[in-house]
mmCIF file of C-alpha atoms in Angstrom:
data_model
loop_
_atom_site.group_PDB
_atom_site.id
_atom_site.type_symbol
_atom_site.label_atom_id
_atom_site.label_comp_id
_atom_site.label_asym_id
_atom_site.label_seq_id
_atom_site.Cartn_x
_atom_site.Cartn_y
_atom_site.Cartn_z
ATOM 1 C CA UNK A 20 2.015 -41.059 74.090
ATOM 2 C CA UNK A 21 4.194 -38.209 75.437
ATOM 3 C CA UNK A 22 7.315 -36.791 73.982
ATOM 4 C CA UNK A 23 9.886 -34.537 75.442
ATOM 5 C CA UNK A 24 8.947 -32.329 78.335
ATOM 6 C CA UNK A 25 5.675 -34.364 78.739
ATOM 7 C CA UNK A 26 4.173 -32.991 75.505
ATOM 8 C CA UNK A 27 1.397 -35.229 74.199
ATOM 9 C CA UNK A 28 2.247 -36.588 70.751
ATOM 10 C CA UNK A 29 -0.971 -37.023 68.854
ATOM 11 C CA UNK A 30 -1.747 -40.036 66.592
ATOM 12 C CA UNK A 31 -3.314 -38.654 63.507
ATOM 13 C CA UNK A 32 -4.584 -40.733 60.583
ATOM 14 C CA UNK A 33 -5.500 -39.650 57.116
ATOM 15 C CA UNK A 34 -7.679 -42.101 55.363
ATOM 16 C CA UNK A 35 -8.139 -41.744 51.604
ATOM 17 C CA UNK A 36 -10.172 -44.116 49.436
ATOM 18 C CA UNK A 37 -8.243 -45.215 46.303
ATOM 19 C CA UNK A 38 -9.619 -43.836 42.998
ATOM 20 C CA UNK A 39 -13.027 -43.696 44.707
ATOM 21 C CA UNK A 40 -15.636 -43.173 41.970
ATOM 22 C CA UNK A 41 -13.780 -45.424 39.512
ATOM 23 C CA UNK A 42 -13.104 -48.122 42.078
ATOM 24 C CA UNK A 43 -16.826 -48.238 42.997
ATOM 25 C CA UNK A 44 -17.714 -48.700 39.309
ATOM 26 C CA UNK A 45 -15.076 -51.389 38.909
ATOM 27 C CA UNK A 46 -16.495 -53.190 41.980
ATOM 28 C CA UNK A 47 -19.985 -53.198 40.658
ATOM 29 C CA UNK A 48 -19.134 -53.963 37.051
ATOM 30 C CA UNK A 49 -16.840 -56.930 36.530
ATOM 31 C CA UNK A 50 -16.261 -56.115 32.900
ATOM 32 C CA UNK A 51 -14.427 -52.892 34.115
ATOM 33 C CA UNK A 52 -12.025 -54.652 36.396
ATOM 34 C CA UNK A 53 -8.448 -54.340 35.324
ATOM 35 C CA UNK A 54 -9.526 -51.879 32.615
ATOM 36 C CA UNK A 55 -8.766 -48.123 32.179
ATOM 37 C CA UNK A 56 -11.823 -46.408 33.508
ATOM 38 C CA UNK A 57 -12.873 -42.773 33.632
ATOM 39 C CA UNK A 58 -15.934 -41.523 35.447
ATOM 40 C CA UNK A 59 -17.350 -38.426 33.841
ATOM 41 C CA UNK A 60 -19.093 -36.786 30.898
ATOM 42 C CA UNK A 61 -19.042 -37.667 27.311
ATOM 43 C CA UNK A 62 -16.096 -36.546 25.125
ATOM 44 C CA UNK A 63 -18.578 -35.410 22.480
ATOM 45 C CA UNK A 64 -20.336 -33.019 24.854
ATOM 46 C CA UNK A 65 -17.156 -31.556 26.463
ATOM 47 C CA UNK A 66 -17.337 -33.813 29.519
ATOM 48 C CA UNK A 67 -14.688 -33.715 32.190
ATOM 49 C CA UNK A 68 -12.940 -36.578 33.998
ATOM 50 C CA UNK A 69 -14.302 -36.673 37.535
ATOM 51 C CA UNK A 70 -12.241 -39.857 38.520
ATOM 52 C CA UNK A 71 -9.759 -42.183 36.786
ATOM 53 C CA UNK A 72 -8.788 -45.735 37.654
ATOM 54 C CA UNK A 73 -5.143 -46.544 38.326
ATOM 55 C CA UNK A 74 -5.141 -48.398 34.911
ATOM 56 C CA UNK A 75 -6.163 -45.191 33.235
ATOM 57 C CA UNK A 76 -3.606 -43.069 35.126
ATOM 58 C CA UNK A 77 -0.845 -45.104 33.524
ATOM 59 C CA UNK A 78 -1.818 -43.413 30.274
ATOM 60 C CA UNK A 79 -1.746 -39.918 31.879
ATOM 61 C CA UNK A 80 -5.524 -39.760 32.434
ATOM 62 C CA UNK A 81 -6.268 -37.560 35.482
ATOM 63 C CA UNK A 82 -9.277 -36.025 37.150
ATOM 64 C CA UNK A 83 -10.335 -32.584 35.918
ATOM 65 C CA UNK A 84 -8.925 -32.965 32.398
ATOM 66 C CA UNK A 85 -11.311 -32.838 29.376
ATOM 67 C CA UNK A 86 -12.728 -36.366 28.561
ATOM 68 C CA UNK A 87 -11.830 -35.671 24.862
ATOM 69 C CA UNK A 88 -8.122 -35.496 25.972
ATOM 70 C CA UNK A 89 -8.449 -38.504 28.122
ATOM 71 C CA UNK A 90 -9.640 -40.548 25.159
ATOM 72 C CA UNK A 91 -6.716 -39.278 23.018
ATOM 73 C CA UNK A 92 -4.301 -40.401 25.777
ATOM 74 C CA UNK A 93 -5.996 -43.706 26.276
ATOM 75 C CA UNK A 94 -8.072 -44.909 23.127
ATOM 76 C CA UNK A 95 -9.337 -48.002 25.078
ATOM 77 C CA UNK A 96 -10.678 -45.836 27.830
ATOM 78 C CA UNK A 97 -13.955 -47.108 29.355
ATOM 79 C CA UNK A 98 -16.117 -44.152 30.116
ATOM 80 C CA UNK A 99 -18.830 -44.371 32.845
ATOM 81 C CA UNK A 100 -21.414 -41.691 33.744
ATOM 82 C CA UNK A 101 -21.227 -40.700 37.481
ATOM 83 C CA UNK A 102 -23.666 -42.005 40.025
ATOM 84 C CA UNK A 103 -23.386 -39.631 42.929
ATOM 85 C CA UNK A 104 -26.184 -41.277 44.920
ATOM 86 C CA UNK A 105 -24.272 -44.479 44.924
ATOM 87 C CA UNK A 106 -20.930 -42.805 45.770
ATOM 88 C CA UNK A 107 -22.615 -41.074 48.670
ATOM 89 C CA UNK A 108 -24.102 -44.356 49.942
ATOM 90 C CA UNK A 109 -20.692 -45.973 49.982
ATOM 91 C CA UNK A 110 -19.139 -42.857 51.595
ATOM 92 C CA UNK A 111 -21.715 -43.141 54.403
ATOM 93 C CA UNK A 112 -20.660 -46.736 54.967
ATOM 94 C CA UNK A 113 -16.928 -45.753 55.186
ATOM 95 C CA UNK A 114 -17.624 -42.891 57.522
ATOM 96 C CA UNK A 115 -19.759 -44.993 59.842
ATOM 97 C CA UNK A 116 -16.732 -47.346 60.268
ATOM 98 C CA UNK A 117 -14.427 -44.437 61.047
ATOM 99 C CA UNK A 118 -16.772 -42.996 63.707
ATOM 100 C CA UNK A 119 -16.898 -46.389 65.408
ATOM 101 C CA UNK A 120 -13.240 -45.891 66.381
ATOM 102 C CA UNK A 121 -13.360 -42.218 67.393
ATOM 103 C CA UNK A 122 -15.680 -39.284 67.344
ATOM 104 C CA UNK A 123 -12.784 -37.155 66.143
ATOM 105 C CA UNK A 124 -13.364 -37.629 62.454
ATOM 106 C CA UNK A 125 -12.998 -34.602 60.214
ATOM 107 C CA UNK A 126 -14.295 -35.216 56.678
ATOM 108 C CA UNK A 127 -12.511 -33.505 53.813
ATOM 109 C CA UNK A 128 -14.758 -34.961 50.957
ATOM 110 C CA UNK A 129 -16.751 -38.048 50.232
ATOM 111 C CA UNK A 130 -13.620 -40.110 50.144
ATOM 112 C CA UNK A 131 -11.130 -38.884 52.619
ATOM 113 C CA UNK A 132 -10.913 -37.821 56.325
ATOM 114 C CA UNK A 133 -8.653 -37.104 59.152
ATOM 115 C CA UNK A 134 -9.003 -39.048 62.469
ATOM 116 C CA UNK A 135 -7.379 -38.367 65.828
ATOM 117 C CA UNK A 136 -6.924 -41.873 67.243
ATOM 118 C CA UNK A 137 -4.765 -40.836 70.306
ATOM 119 C CA UNK A 138 -7.670 -42.312 72.236
ATOM 120 C CA UNK A 139 -9.778 -44.785 70.450
ATOM 121 C CA UNK A 140 -12.594 -47.240 71.110
ATOM 122 C CA UNK A 141 -10.405 -50.118 70.171
ATOM 123 C CA UNK A 142 -7.848 -49.383 72.877
ATOM 124 C CA UNK A 143 -5.001 -49.516 70.461
ATOM 125 C CA UNK A 144 -1.803 -47.818 71.573
ATOM 126 C CA UNK A 145 -0.349 -47.474 68.106
ATOM 127 C CA UNK A 146 -1.816 -45.502 65.283
ATOM 128 C CA UNK A 147 -0.616 -48.072 62.758
ATOM 129 C CA UNK A 148 -2.664 -50.705 64.394
ATOM 130 C CA UNK A 149 -5.792 -48.611 64.157
ATOM 131 C CA UNK A 150 -5.007 -47.891 60.510
ATOM 132 C CA UNK A 151 -4.570 -51.596 59.697
ATOM 133 C CA UNK A 152 -7.830 -52.485 61.329
ATOM 134 C CA UNK A 153 -9.678 -49.665 59.595
ATOM 135 C CA UNK A 154 -8.366 -50.616 56.282
ATOM 136 C CA UNK A 155 -9.471 -54.205 56.750
ATOM 137 C CA UNK A 156 -12.897 -53.112 57.991
ATOM 138 C CA UNK A 157 -13.472 -50.832 55.096
ATOM 139 C CA UNK A 158 -12.465 -53.487 52.607
ATOM 140 C CA UNK A 159 -14.696 -56.136 54.093
ATOM 141 C CA UNK A 160 -17.733 -53.814 54.285
ATOM 142 C CA UNK A 161 -17.375 -52.116 50.844
ATOM 143 C CA UNK A 162 -14.953 -54.288 48.823
ATOM 144 C CA UNK A 163 -12.833 -51.190 48.246
ATOM 145 C CA UNK A 164 -9.293 -50.324 49.323
ATOM 146 C CA UNK A 165 -8.145 -47.273 51.222
ATOM 147 C CA UNK A 166 -4.719 -45.866 51.752
ATOM 148 C CA UNK A 167 -3.702 -44.514 55.229
ATOM 149 C CA UNK A 168 -1.060 -42.183 56.554
ATOM 150 C CA UNK A 169 -0.144 -42.137 60.149
ATOM 151 C CA UNK A 170 1.754 -39.273 61.817
ATOM 152 C CA UNK A 171 1.904 -36.764 64.695
ATOM 153 C CA UNK A 172 0.051 -34.125 62.732
ATOM 154 C CA UNK A 173 -2.396 -33.495 59.831
ATOM 155 C CA UNK A 174 0.132 -32.301 57.269
ATOM 156 C CA UNK A 175 2.371 -35.258 57.602
ATOM 157 C CA UNK A 176 -0.499 -37.732 57.781
ATOM 158 C CA UNK A 177 -2.043 -36.449 54.517
ATOM 159 C CA UNK A 178 1.225 -36.608 52.618
ATOM 160 C CA UNK A 179 1.945 -40.060 54.053
ATOM 161 C CA UNK A 180 -1.411 -41.523 52.851
ATOM 162 C CA UNK A 181 -0.463 -40.730 49.269
ATOM 163 C CA UNK A 182 3.042 -42.215 49.621
ATOM 164 C CA UNK A 183 2.249 -45.855 48.482
ATOM 165 C CA UNK A 184 -1.164 -45.741 46.792
ATOM 166 C CA UNK A 185 -3.190 -47.756 46.141
ATOM 167 C CA UNK A 186 -3.934 -49.825 49.296
ATOM 168 C CA UNK A 187 -0.921 -48.111 51.032
ATOM 169 C CA UNK A 188 -0.065 -47.639 54.673
ATOM 170 C CA UNK A 189 2.700 -45.203 55.552
ATOM 171 C CA UNK A 190 3.833 -44.301 59.145
ATOM 172 C CA UNK A 191 5.784 -41.218 59.965
ATOM 173 C CA UNK A 192 6.981 -41.784 63.573
ATOM 174 C CA UNK A 193 8.230 -38.839 65.395
ATOM 175 C CA UNK A 194 11.869 -40.007 65.145
ATOM 176 C CA UNK A 195 11.427 -40.374 61.329
ATOM 177 C CA UNK A 196 10.016 -36.933 60.626
ATOM 178 C CA UNK A 197 13.181 -35.396 59.538
ATOM 179 C CA UNK A 198 14.048 -38.228 57.310
ATOM 180 C CA UNK A 199 10.518 -38.036 55.693
ATOM 181 C CA UNK A 200 10.714 -34.235 55.182
ATOM 182 C CA UNK A 201 14.076 -34.639 53.457
ATOM 183 C CA UNK A 202 12.320 -36.720 50.698
ATOM 184 C CA UNK A 203 9.682 -34.178 49.784
ATOM 185 C CA UNK A 204 9.626 -31.738 46.830
ATOM 186 C CA UNK A 205 8.471 -28.217 47.431
ATOM 187 C CA UNK A 206 5.089 -28.875 45.875
ATOM 188 C CA UNK A 207 4.271 -31.365 48.729
ATOM 189 C CA UNK A 208 3.713 -28.305 50.817
ATOM 190 C CA UNK A 209 0.186 -27.505 51.808
ATOM 191 C CA UNK A 210 -1.224 -24.923 49.474
ATOM 192 C CA UNK A 211 1.590 -25.064 46.823
ATOM 193 C CA UNK A 212 0.116 -25.641 43.379
ATOM 194 C CA UNK A 213 1.916 -25.800 40.014
ATOM 195 C CA UNK A 214 2.152 -22.098 39.623
ATOM 196 C CA UNK A 215 3.507 -21.362 43.077
ATOM 197 C CA UNK A 216 5.896 -24.343 42.834
ATOM 198 C CA UNK A 217 7.266 -22.831 39.569
ATOM 199 C CA UNK A 218 7.844 -19.472 41.270
ATOM 200 C CA UNK A 219 9.562 -21.286 44.119
ATOM 201 C CA UNK A 220 11.834 -23.374 41.881
ATOM 202 C CA UNK A 221 12.703 -20.223 39.862
ATOM 203 C CA UNK A 222 14.043 -18.904 43.224
ATOM 204 C CA UNK A 223 16.116 -21.969 43.818
ATOM 205 C CA UNK A 224 13.700 -23.518 46.309
ATOM 206 C CA UNK A 225 13.363 -27.123 45.003
ATOM 207 C CA UNK A 226 12.762 -29.216 48.002
ATOM 208 C CA UNK A 227 10.581 -28.698 51.050
ATOM 209 C CA UNK A 228 13.524 -28.386 53.348
ATOM 210 C CA UNK A 229 14.912 -25.616 51.200
ATOM 211 C CA UNK A 230 12.185 -23.253 52.556
ATOM 212 C CA UNK A 231 14.013 -23.353 55.874
ATOM 213 C CA UNK A 232 17.102 -21.603 54.649
ATOM 214 C CA UNK A 233 15.387 -19.448 51.961
ATOM 215 C CA UNK A 234 15.741 -15.719 52.209
ATOM 216 C CA UNK A 235 12.454 -14.651 53.753
ATOM 217 C CA UNK A 236 12.012 -11.786 51.341
ATOM 218 C CA UNK A 237 12.607 -14.179 48.342
ATOM 219 C CA UNK A 238 10.098 -16.585 49.904
ATOM 220 C CA UNK A 239 7.539 -13.830 50.452
ATOM 221 C CA UNK A 240 7.901 -12.593 46.893
ATOM 222 C CA UNK A 241 6.998 -16.114 45.807
ATOM 223 C CA UNK A 242 4.114 -17.043 48.235
ATOM 224 C CA UNK A 243 3.121 -13.865 49.942
ATOM 225 C CA UNK A 244 1.022 -14.274 53.109
ATOM 226 C CA UNK A 245 1.654 -18.050 53.038
ATOM 227 C CA UNK A 246 5.371 -17.484 54.063
ATOM 228 C CA UNK A 247 5.134 -18.209 57.800
ATOM 229 C CA UNK A 248 2.774 -21.037 57.294
ATOM 230 C CA UNK A 249 5.059 -22.747 54.783
ATOM 231 C CA UNK A 250 8.081 -22.222 57.040
ATOM 232 C CA UNK A 251 6.235 -24.123 59.797
ATOM 233 C CA UNK A 252 5.305 -26.996 57.501
ATOM 234 C CA UNK A 253 8.931 -27.131 56.294
ATOM 235 C CA UNK A 254 10.070 -28.149 59.693
ATOM 236 C CA UNK A 255 7.167 -30.600 60.119
ATOM 237 C CA UNK A 256 5.061 -28.485 62.473
ATOM 238 C CA UNK A 257 1.305 -28.396 62.176
ATOM 239 C CA UNK A 258 -0.740 -27.663 65.342
ATOM 240 C CA UNK A 259 -4.150 -27.883 63.747
ATOM 241 C CA UNK A 260 -6.501 -30.236 65.529
ATOM 242 C CA UNK A 261 -8.898 -32.655 63.908
ATOM 243 C CA UNK A 262 -12.199 -30.882 63.904
ATOM 244 C CA UNK A 263 -15.335 -33.188 63.604
ATOM 245 C CA UNK A 264 -18.366 -31.867 61.959
ATOM 246 C CA UNK A 265 -16.518 -28.630 61.031
ATOM 247 C CA UNK A 266 -18.722 -26.148 59.062
ATOM 248 C CA UNK A 267 -18.291 -25.300 55.402
ATOM 249 C CA UNK A 268 -16.619 -22.126 54.374
ATOM 250 C CA UNK A 269 -17.901 -21.955 50.847
ATOM 251 C CA UNK A 270 -20.161 -23.798 48.223
ATOM 252 C CA UNK A 271 -20.033 -23.697 44.484
ATOM 253 C CA UNK A 272 -21.219 -25.427 41.383
ATOM 254 C CA UNK A 273 -20.164 -25.245 37.733
ATOM 255 C CA UNK A 274 -21.030 -26.618 34.343
ATOM 256 C CA UNK A 275 -19.149 -27.206 31.114
ATOM 257 C CA UNK A 276 -21.360 -26.802 28.062
ATOM 258 C CA UNK A 277 -21.514 -28.983 24.859
ATOM 259 C CA UNK A 278 -21.405 -25.817 22.782
ATOM 260 C CA UNK A 279 -19.920 -22.361 23.411
ATOM 261 C CA UNK A 280 -22.374 -19.932 24.964
ATOM 262 C CA UNK A 281 -22.665 -16.436 23.291
ATOM 263 C CA UNK A 282 -26.241 -15.480 24.037
ATOM 264 C CA UNK A 283 -26.079 -13.223 27.112
ATOM 265 C CA UNK A 284 -29.678 -14.017 28.158
ATOM 266 C CA UNK A 285 -28.896 -17.745 28.229
ATOM 267 C CA UNK A 286 -25.703 -17.023 30.277
ATOM 268 C CA UNK A 287 -27.807 -15.034 32.735
ATOM 269 C CA UNK A 288 -30.226 -17.903 33.053
ATOM 270 C CA UNK A 289 -27.521 -20.296 33.782
ATOM 271 C CA UNK A 290 -25.855 -18.140 36.369
ATOM 272 C CA UNK A 291 -29.241 -17.486 38.002
ATOM 273 C CA UNK A 292 -29.952 -21.219 38.165
ATOM 274 C CA UNK A 293 -26.680 -21.897 39.933
ATOM 275 C CA UNK A 294 -27.073 -18.946 42.251
ATOM 276 C CA UNK A 295 -30.474 -20.273 43.308
ATOM 277 C CA UNK A 296 -28.904 -23.641 44.038
ATOM 278 C CA UNK A 297 -26.487 -21.988 46.216
ATOM 279 C CA UNK A 298 -29.150 -20.116 48.051
ATOM 280 C CA UNK A 299 -31.038 -23.300 48.566
ATOM 281 C CA UNK A 300 -27.875 -24.991 49.940
ATOM 282 C CA UNK A 301 -27.495 -22.120 52.439
ATOM 283 C CA UNK A 302 -31.072 -22.367 53.447
ATOM 284 C CA UNK A 303 -30.871 -26.184 54.223
ATOM 285 C CA UNK A 304 -27.903 -25.592 56.419
ATOM 286 C CA UNK A 305 -29.153 -22.392 58.146
ATOM 287 C CA UNK A 306 -26.065 -20.416 56.974
ATOM 288 C CA UNK A 307 -25.775 -16.977 55.310
ATOM 289 C CA UNK A 308 -23.037 -15.777 52.903
ATOM 290 C CA UNK A 309 -21.335 -12.388 52.647
ATOM 291 C CA UNK A 310 -19.703 -13.144 49.229
ATOM 292 C CA UNK A 311 -21.087 -14.170 45.871
ATOM 293 C CA UNK A 312 -18.715 -15.470 43.299
ATOM 294 C CA UNK A 313 -19.028 -16.409 39.621
ATOM 295 C CA UNK A 314 -16.531 -18.355 37.404
ATOM 296 C CA UNK A 315 -16.182 -18.178 33.667
ATOM 297 C CA UNK A 316 -14.009 -20.052 31.175
ATOM 298 C CA UNK A 317 -13.774 -18.706 27.672
ATOM 299 C CA UNK A 318 -13.196 -20.821 24.554
ATOM 300 C CA UNK A 319 -9.538 -20.317 24.692
ATOM 301 C CA UNK A 320 -9.504 -21.825 28.253
ATOM 302 C CA UNK A 321 -8.788 -18.512 29.903
ATOM 303 C CA UNK A 322 -10.566 -18.729 33.305
ATOM 304 C CA UNK A 323 -11.657 -15.749 35.410
ATOM 305 C CA UNK A 324 -13.554 -15.276 38.644
ATOM 306 C CA UNK A 325 -15.449 -12.179 39.925
ATOM 307 C CA UNK A 326 -16.832 -11.669 43.438
ATOM 308 C CA UNK A 327 -18.878 -9.153 45.352
ATOM 309 C CA UNK A 328 -19.235 -8.859 49.171
ATOM 310 C CA UNK A 329 -22.055 -7.291 51.127
ATOM 311 C CA UNK A 330 -23.785 -8.064 54.548
ATOM 312 C CA UNK A 331 -24.492 -11.734 54.829
ATOM 313 C CA UNK A 332 -27.740 -13.051 53.335
ATOM 314 C CA UNK A 333 -29.362 -16.329 52.154
ATOM 315 C CA UNK A 334 -32.162 -14.598 50.234
ATOM 316 C CA UNK A 335 -32.211 -16.287 46.782
ATOM 317 C CA UNK A 336 -33.311 -13.099 44.990
ATOM 318 C CA UNK A 337 -30.504 -11.111 46.367
ATOM 319 C CA UNK A 338 -27.894 -13.815 45.650
ATOM 320 C CA UNK A 339 -29.177 -14.205 42.128
ATOM 321 C CA UNK A 340 -29.147 -10.412 41.566
ATOM 322 C CA UNK A 341 -25.607 -10.140 42.800
ATOM 323 C CA UNK A 342 -24.400 -13.011 40.728
ATOM 324 C CA UNK A 343 -25.931 -11.690 37.521
ATOM 325 C CA UNK A 344 -24.590 -8.156 38.169
ATOM 326 C CA UNK A 345 -21.083 -9.681 38.241
ATOM 327 C CA UNK A 346 -21.509 -10.599 34.533
ATOM 328 C CA UNK A 347 -20.928 -6.903 33.822
ATOM 329 C CA UNK A 348 -17.398 -7.415 34.875
ATOM 330 C CA UNK A 349 -16.806 -10.157 32.256
ATOM 331 C CA UNK A 350 -16.777 -10.486 28.425
ATOM 332 C CA UNK A 351 -19.989 -12.586 28.579
ATOM 333 C CA UNK A 352 -21.943 -12.108 25.280
ATOM 334 C CA UNK A 353 -18.731 -10.819 23.613
ATOM 335 C CA UNK A 354 -16.485 -14.004 23.837
ATOM 336 C CA UNK A 355 -17.615 -17.603 23.580
ATOM 337 C CA UNK A 356 -18.017 -19.267 26.954
ATOM 338 C CA UNK A 357 -17.475 -22.932 27.567
ATOM 339 C CA UNK A 358 -17.869 -23.163 31.402
ATOM 340 C CA UNK A 359 -19.846 -21.214 33.929
ATOM 341 C CA UNK A 360 -19.960 -21.446 37.794
ATOM 342 C CA UNK A 361 -21.394 -19.615 40.713
ATOM 343 C CA UNK A 362 -20.759 -19.816 44.438
ATOM 344 C CA UNK A 363 -21.055 -18.304 47.856
ATOM 345 C CA UNK A 364 -18.326 -17.811 50.470
ATOM 346 C CA UNK A 365 -17.476 -16.051 53.667
ATOM 347 C CA UNK A 366 -20.310 -18.024 55.350
ATOM 348 C CA UNK A 367 -21.780 -17.157 58.832
ATOM 349 C CA UNK A 368 -23.707 -19.326 61.237
ATOM 350 C CA UNK A 369 -26.988 -17.896 62.725
ATOM 351 C CA UNK A 370 -24.944 -16.599 65.571
ATOM 352 C CA UNK A 371 -22.949 -14.577 63.019
ATOM 353 C CA UNK A 372 -19.584 -16.236 63.789
ATOM 354 C CA UNK A 373 -17.282 -16.639 60.863
ATOM 355 C CA UNK A 374 -17.185 -20.022 59.314
ATOM 356 C CA UNK A 375 -13.756 -21.764 59.150
ATOM 357 C CA UNK A 376 -14.409 -25.125 57.480
ATOM 358 C CA UNK A 377 -13.757 -26.691 54.185
ATOM 359 C CA UNK A 378 -14.744 -25.530 50.717
ATOM 360 C CA UNK A 379 -17.478 -27.637 49.166
ATOM 361 C CA UNK A 380 -17.724 -27.961 45.424
ATOM 362 C CA UNK A 381 -21.121 -29.402 44.667
ATOM 363 C CA UNK A 382 -20.845 -33.008 43.381
ATOM 364 C CA UNK A 383 -17.209 -33.150 43.536
ATOM 365 C CA UNK A 384 -14.427 -34.874 45.542
ATOM 366 C CA UNK A 385 -10.742 -35.096 45.712
ATOM 367 C CA UNK A 386 -9.454 -37.912 43.571
ATOM 368 C CA UNK A 387 -6.349 -39.780 44.693
#
């Protein structure tokens, strides 16, 4: 399809499985269907919600909140331990279906992806027709629903997929882009989280379209280097292409502990274990990392990160040494610690080229 001046208008889909982990569990266990379900750890051992069914979300239960809080919000909550092997198997089914339609599939996590269906194996001229067929094929193969957004670019397609969840389908045609943009709050912008949104609103920028007329200096004070990027998104412009099999740009793992950690030797052991896991991840993928990162959450929920960059390596001993050394920049052993994490970033391929792909948090996924 061509727009003005013969410019090709791409047909981009964002496919997002609905409440993925929880939906898989409800599919496999009839007693959970129609019930508020949370997948995650035990509330007695400081577990965290990894996924929440739509029934649970009606009570305010969301992913990443402590399971103890989730139970307080919803006393009838059914808690299920995660089975990542099962979720990965279902994810592989879904992605096999997506790749039957186009090789231009860009995974974002186990349960969501972008597709460029401007040209597709089904010969469909309309992106909405592809989306309908994909949703039906996924449901038939897995018994699960997916929501889809169809738009000329990735930014609009991703927002559209969440517009009418679950089992939704929203199309943002070129002639409807402006209307669609007018409906969006400022935190719909890519990269705008709660803290940034609060700063923007304090500056009088409530809606996405307000970014267009905002004083550039006021905007820069609120979002810094993201200013030009947000200005482009605010007019609906996003030239990023769908990148199949894109490389990772970082990897991390973390753990919340049943009891606060005070013993420095134990903390070192835990950080070393995670750092070795990151080194093994690099080895399996033939990558090296310039930056080692650790994360720490104290008993008052204050969360900090510390990082250190040197020439790229995948040597386990070196990564462990650097991760442990970063503990000297924390209050480990002085303040109770409830969560620890370690990761690597600024990855390089064997050729030494910078990686520009997605962040991978081990055993995690977006939950929508």
